[in-house]
């Protein structure tokens, strides 16, 4: 049995999970998250909660962050903001078509390295830019291009649902989303309506697809005759989000709950009538 908490490296940032291993941790505490580049300070935003699992479900917490470690993390945050301003100015001076996404401070073999994450529509020649930027920052510079979903994952944002992007909170590895999922949910003619902040189809299409599949299997087909509380009619439309069907009854179109026109008995009766 493990005790797991959720932590974030920055406010409203992506959630990461830690096994606190019996440590007394509560929401708001600062803890140490182990990374390949060393322990990073993160804040507990949820938990702890007991998890019954024989195998480890999260990395082991490296301990409670000290006041000095918290202050250093805050200094690094301010330093990253300053570096971002320098990178943007250098890019403007060199007339580079690139969008700065984030910067990171890395301790590599005892020397400081600034990792610059950027997005660009085309390949960029950095032969003059990197030496100039390294001179302004007085440290080594590592340029790292990010594209597609990873760009939105790095910068974060808010989706059309009004919540933080899935890829910046709980989604570990975004999966490929195809047009078939959009078509099954009625968005084939307008893919822009389901395009996310990353410029690709929204990940929630995959989450919601099973619901649409179940609705389609249960709902009467278009043109099928059904019995409604207002009398017999013909199905002329589906609305999966509201679990209703549109039925034409005596020249008027009614919106009927799926359960009122498609019970198991009603479907069986309709099939028997259609069987010759």
Short mmCIF file of C-alpha atoms in Angstrom, two decimals:
data_model
loop_
_atom_site.label_atom_id
_atom_site.label_comp_id
_atom_site.label_asym_id
_atom_site.label_seq_id
_atom_site.Cartn_x
_atom_site.Cartn_y
_atom_site.Cartn_z
CA UNK A 1 0.00 0.00 0.00
CA UNK A 2 1.29 3.46 -0.95
CA UNK A 3 0.41 7.02 -0.08
CA UNK A 4 0.31 9.14 -3.24
CA UNK A 5 0.12 12.92 -3.64
CA UNK A 6 -0.17 15.14 -6.72
CA UNK A 7 2.34 17.97 -7.10
CA UNK A 8 2.88 20.83 -9.55
CA UNK A 9 6.11 22.66 -10.35
CA UNK A 10 4.24 25.88 -11.09
CA UNK A 11 0.82 27.31 -10.35
CA UNK A 12 -1.90 25.60 -12.43
CA UNK A 13 0.80 23.45 -14.00
CA UNK A 14 0.72 19.83 -14.99
CA UNK A 15 0.17 17.36 -12.17
CA UNK A 16 2.84 14.82 -11.26
CA UNK A 17 2.42 12.04 -8.73
CA UNK A 18 4.68 11.10 -5.83
CA UNK A 19 4.78 8.29 -3.32
CA UNK A 20 5.32 10.13 -0.02
CA UNK A 21 6.46 6.92 1.69
CA UNK A 22 4.92 7.71 5.05
CA UNK A 23 5.99 11.38 5.14
CA UNK A 24 3.61 13.81 6.81
CA UNK A 25 2.59 15.88 3.78
CA UNK A 26 -0.50 18.03 3.30
CA UNK A 27 -1.82 20.29 0.55
CA UNK A 28 0.36 23.39 0.22
CA UNK A 29 3.59 21.77 1.41
CA UNK A 30 6.75 21.96 -0.71
CA UNK A 31 8.40 18.63 -1.48
CA UNK A 32 11.28 17.32 -3.59
CA UNK A 33 10.48 15.56 -6.86
CA UNK A 34 13.30 13.34 -8.21
CA UNK A 35 14.35 14.02 -11.83
CA UNK A 36 17.32 12.88 -13.97
CA UNK A 37 18.81 16.37 -13.46
CA UNK A 38 18.39 16.32 -9.69
CA UNK A 39 15.63 16.94 -7.16
CA UNK A 40 13.17 19.71 -8.07
CA UNK A 41 10.95 21.64 -5.68
CA UNK A 42 7.22 21.10 -6.25
CA UNK A 43 4.08 21.94 -4.30
CA UNK A 44 1.52 19.42 -3.09
CA UNK A 45 -1.89 20.24 -4.58
CA UNK A 46 -3.80 17.05 -3.80
CA UNK A 47 -3.66 14.15 -1.38
CA UNK A 48 -2.23 12.15 0.21
CA UNK A 49 -4.41 9.19 -0.71
CA UNK A 50 -3.85 5.52 -0.04
CA UNK A 51 -3.37 3.33 -3.12
CA UNK A 52 -3.68 -0.44 -2.85
CA UNK A 53 -1.13 -1.60 -5.40
CA UNK A 54 1.73 -4.02 -4.98
CA UNK A 55 3.80 -2.23 -7.65
CA UNK A 56 5.00 1.38 -7.28
CA UNK A 57 2.55 3.76 -8.96
CA UNK A 58 4.71 6.89 -8.66
CA UNK A 59 8.31 7.92 -7.96
CA UNK A 60 9.39 8.02 -4.33
CA UNK A 61 9.37 11.51 -2.82
CA UNK A 62 12.91 12.72 -2.10
CA UNK A 63 11.80 14.52 1.07
CA UNK A 64 10.38 17.78 2.33
CA UNK A 65 11.92 20.88 0.73
CA UNK A 66 13.92 23.12 3.06
CA UNK A 67 13.52 26.88 3.21
CA UNK A 68 16.78 27.30 1.32
CA UNK A 69 15.64 24.96 -1.46
CA UNK A 70 12.32 26.82 -1.75
CA UNK A 71 14.11 30.16 -2.00
CA UNK A 72 16.47 28.79 -4.65
CA UNK A 73 13.51 27.49 -6.64
CA UNK A 74 11.93 30.96 -6.51
CA UNK A 75 15.22 32.53 -7.61
CA UNK A 76 15.39 30.10 -10.53
CA UNK A 77 11.84 31.05 -11.53
CA UNK A 78 12.79 34.72 -11.62
CA UNK A 79 15.99 33.85 -13.46
CA UNK A 80 14.02 31.94 -16.11
CA UNK A 81 11.81 34.98 -16.68
CA UNK A 82 14.89 37.17 -17.13
CA UNK A 83 16.45 34.67 -19.54
CA UNK A 84 13.21 34.52 -21.54
CA UNK A 85 13.34 38.28 -22.04
CA UNK A 86 16.95 38.06 -23.23
CA UNK A 87 16.14 35.23 -25.67
CA UNK A 88 13.20 37.14 -27.16
CA UNK A 89 15.33 40.24 -27.63
CA UNK A 90 18.16 38.25 -29.24
CA UNK A 91 15.71 36.53 -31.59
CA UNK A 92 14.30 39.91 -32.61
CA UNK A 93 17.81 41.30 -33.18
CA UNK A 94 18.62 38.34 -35.47
CA UNK A 95 15.20 38.53 -37.21
CA UNK A 96 14.40 34.89 -36.43
CA UNK A 97 10.90 33.50 -37.02
CA UNK A 98 10.62 31.54 -33.81
CA UNK A 99 8.26 31.49 -30.85
CA UNK A 100 9.81 31.02 -27.44
CA UNK A 101 7.89 28.42 -25.43
CA UNK A 102 9.98 27.96 -22.29
CA UNK A 103 13.48 27.99 -20.88
CA UNK A 104 15.04 25.64 -18.37
CA UNK A 105 18.18 25.77 -16.23
CA UNK A 106 20.23 22.58 -16.29
CA UNK A 107 23.33 21.70 -14.29
CA UNK A 108 25.39 19.59 -16.68
CA UNK A 109 28.69 18.21 -15.36
CA UNK A 110 29.06 21.17 -13.04
CA UNK A 111 28.40 23.80 -15.72
CA UNK A 112 25.20 25.79 -16.24
CA UNK A 113 23.24 25.14 -19.43
CA UNK A 114 20.19 27.06 -20.59
CA UNK A 115 17.76 24.90 -22.57
CA UNK A 116 15.62 27.01 -24.89
CA UNK A 117 12.40 25.40 -26.10
CA UNK A 118 10.98 27.02 -29.20
CA UNK A 119 8.54 26.55 -32.06
CA UNK A 120 9.17 27.56 -35.66
CA UNK A 121 7.40 26.92 -38.98
CA UNK A 122 10.72 26.27 -40.69
CA UNK A 123 14.29 25.28 -39.99
CA UNK A 124 16.42 28.06 -38.48
CA UNK A 125 20.13 28.68 -38.92
CA UNK A 126 21.46 29.27 -35.39
CA UNK A 127 25.15 29.57 -36.29
CA UNK A 128 25.28 33.26 -35.38
CA UNK A 129 22.40 33.31 -32.92
CA UNK A 130 23.64 30.72 -30.40
CA UNK A 131 27.12 32.26 -29.87
CA UNK A 132 25.54 35.69 -29.44
CA UNK A 133 22.93 34.38 -26.98
CA UNK A 134 25.56 32.40 -25.05
CA UNK A 135 27.60 35.61 -24.71
CA UNK A 136 24.61 37.56 -23.41
CA UNK A 137 23.71 34.86 -20.89
CA UNK A 138 27.32 33.88 -20.12
CA UNK A 139 26.55 30.18 -20.24
CA UNK A 140 26.05 27.36 -22.71
CA UNK A 141 22.83 27.32 -24.74
CA UNK A 142 20.93 24.29 -26.00
CA UNK A 143 18.21 25.00 -28.59
CA UNK A 144 15.35 22.45 -28.54
CA UNK A 145 12.58 22.63 -31.12
CA UNK A 146 9.09 21.54 -30.09
CA UNK A 147 6.20 20.88 -32.44
CA UNK A 148 2.63 19.61 -32.45
CA UNK A 149 0.99 18.65 -29.18
CA UNK A 150 4.22 19.06 -27.20
CA UNK A 151 4.12 22.82 -27.77
CA UNK A 152 0.75 23.20 -26.05
CA UNK A 153 1.90 20.79 -23.37
CA UNK A 154 4.90 22.99 -22.62
CA UNK A 155 3.17 26.36 -22.56
CA UNK A 156 -0.17 25.26 -21.08
CA UNK A 157 -3.50 26.96 -21.62
CA UNK A 158 -7.26 26.66 -21.26
CA UNK A 159 -9.48 24.57 -23.52
CA UNK A 160 -12.92 25.45 -24.86
CA UNK A 161 -14.36 23.63 -21.84
CA UNK A 162 -12.90 26.32 -19.60
CA UNK A 163 -10.50 23.92 -17.87
CA UNK A 164 -6.72 23.59 -18.07
CA UNK A 165 -5.50 21.54 -21.02
CA UNK A 166 -5.53 17.80 -20.40
CA UNK A 167 -1.91 17.45 -21.56
CA UNK A 168 -0.75 19.94 -18.91
CA UNK A 169 -2.62 18.32 -16.04
CA UNK A 170 -3.21 14.56 -16.08
CA UNK A 171 -2.56 13.24 -19.59
CA UNK A 172 0.82 11.50 -19.63
CA UNK A 173 1.13 10.60 -23.31
CA UNK A 174 -1.33 12.14 -25.82
CA UNK A 175 -2.67 9.59 -28.31
CA UNK A 176 -3.21 10.10 -32.02
CA UNK A 177 -6.69 11.42 -32.83
CA UNK A 178 -8.09 10.60 -36.27
CA UNK A 179 -10.85 12.14 -38.34
CA UNK A 180 -12.92 8.99 -37.86
CA UNK A 181 -13.50 9.99 -34.23
CA UNK A 182 -14.61 13.45 -35.34
CA UNK A 183 -16.89 11.96 -38.00
CA UNK A 184 -18.52 9.57 -35.52
CA UNK A 185 -19.33 12.57 -33.32
CA UNK A 186 -20.74 14.67 -36.15
CA UNK A 187 -17.80 17.01 -36.75
CA UNK A 188 -16.56 15.71 -40.10
CA UNK A 189 -17.80 18.82 -41.93
CA UNK A 190 -16.27 21.26 -39.45
CA UNK A 191 -13.01 19.94 -37.93
CA UNK A 192 -12.13 23.48 -36.75
CA UNK A 193 -14.87 23.14 -34.14
CA UNK A 194 -12.88 20.37 -32.45
CA UNK A 195 -9.36 21.70 -33.00
CA UNK A 196 -7.44 22.24 -29.78
CA UNK A 197 -4.85 24.79 -28.69
CA UNK A 198 -2.12 22.64 -30.26
CA UNK A 199 -3.72 22.99 -33.71
CA UNK A 200 -4.69 19.30 -33.80
CA UNK A 201 -7.93 17.51 -33.01
CA UNK A 202 -8.88 17.66 -29.34
CA UNK A 203 -7.88 14.76 -27.11
CA UNK A 204 -11.38 14.75 -25.58
CA UNK A 205 -12.70 13.28 -28.84
CA UNK A 206 -11.15 9.99 -27.74
CA UNK A 207 -12.60 10.23 -24.22
CA UNK A 208 -16.12 10.84 -25.51
CA UNK A 209 -16.07 8.41 -28.42
CA UNK A 210 -17.33 5.39 -26.40
CA UNK A 211 -20.40 7.41 -25.35
CA UNK A 212 -21.22 8.26 -28.97
CA UNK A 213 -20.70 4.62 -29.95
CA UNK A 214 -23.07 3.42 -27.23
CA UNK A 215 -25.64 6.06 -28.16
CA UNK A 216 -25.51 5.09 -31.83
CA UNK A 217 -25.98 1.42 -30.95
CA UNK A 218 -29.00 2.17 -28.76
CA UNK A 219 -30.71 4.88 -30.79
CA UNK A 220 -33.21 4.04 -33.55
CA UNK A 221 -31.87 4.64 -37.03
CA UNK A 222 -32.80 7.69 -39.06
CA UNK A 223 -36.09 7.06 -40.84
CA UNK A 224 -37.13 4.36 -38.39
CA UNK A 225 -40.70 4.48 -37.08
CA UNK A 226 -40.98 4.75 -33.30
CA UNK A 227 -43.66 5.24 -30.68
CA UNK A 228 -43.48 8.45 -28.67
CA UNK A 229 -45.63 9.81 -25.82
CA UNK A 230 -47.26 12.04 -28.49
CA UNK A 231 -47.95 9.17 -30.86
CA UNK A 232 -46.14 7.29 -33.61
CA UNK A 233 -43.49 9.12 -35.60
CA UNK A 234 -40.34 8.85 -37.71
CA UNK A 235 -36.80 9.53 -36.46
CA UNK A 236 -35.23 12.47 -38.32
CA UNK A 237 -32.26 13.35 -36.12
CA UNK A 238 -29.91 12.34 -33.29
CA UNK A 239 -28.42 14.42 -30.48
CA UNK A 240 -25.97 12.30 -28.52
CA UNK A 241 -24.84 14.96 -25.98
CA UNK A 242 -28.40 15.38 -24.70
CA UNK A 243 -29.30 11.69 -25.22
CA UNK A 244 -32.30 12.63 -27.32
CA UNK A 245 -33.65 11.91 -30.79
CA UNK A 246 -35.68 14.15 -33.07
CA UNK A 247 -38.92 12.57 -34.15
CA UNK A 248 -41.38 13.87 -36.72
CA UNK A 249 -44.89 13.40 -35.36
CA UNK A 250 -47.92 14.65 -37.32
CA UNK A 251 -45.88 17.23 -39.20
CA UNK A 252 -44.09 18.58 -36.11
CA UNK A 253 -40.55 17.75 -34.98
CA UNK A 254 -40.27 16.71 -31.35
CA UNK A 255 -37.16 16.20 -29.23
CA UNK A 256 -37.68 12.99 -27.28
CA UNK A 257 -35.45 11.37 -24.63
CA UNK A 258 -33.83 8.24 -25.98
CA UNK A 259 -35.34 6.11 -23.22
CA UNK A 260 -38.88 7.18 -24.19
CA UNK A 261 -38.57 5.89 -27.76
CA UNK A 262 -35.95 3.20 -27.49
CA UNK A 263 -36.50 0.83 -24.62
CA UNK A 264 -35.35 -2.74 -25.14
CA UNK A 265 -38.93 -3.91 -25.61
CA UNK A 266 -39.67 -1.13 -28.10
CA UNK A 267 -36.60 -1.94 -30.17
CA UNK A 268 -37.48 -5.64 -30.17
CA UNK A 269 -41.03 -4.85 -31.26
CA UNK A 270 -39.82 -2.55 -34.05
CA UNK A 271 -37.44 -5.22 -35.34
CA UNK A 272 -40.19 -7.83 -35.35
CA UNK A 273 -42.40 -5.50 -37.41
CA UNK A 274 -39.61 -4.93 -39.91
CA UNK A 275 -38.93 -8.68 -40.28
CA UNK A 276 -40.88 -10.10 -43.27
#
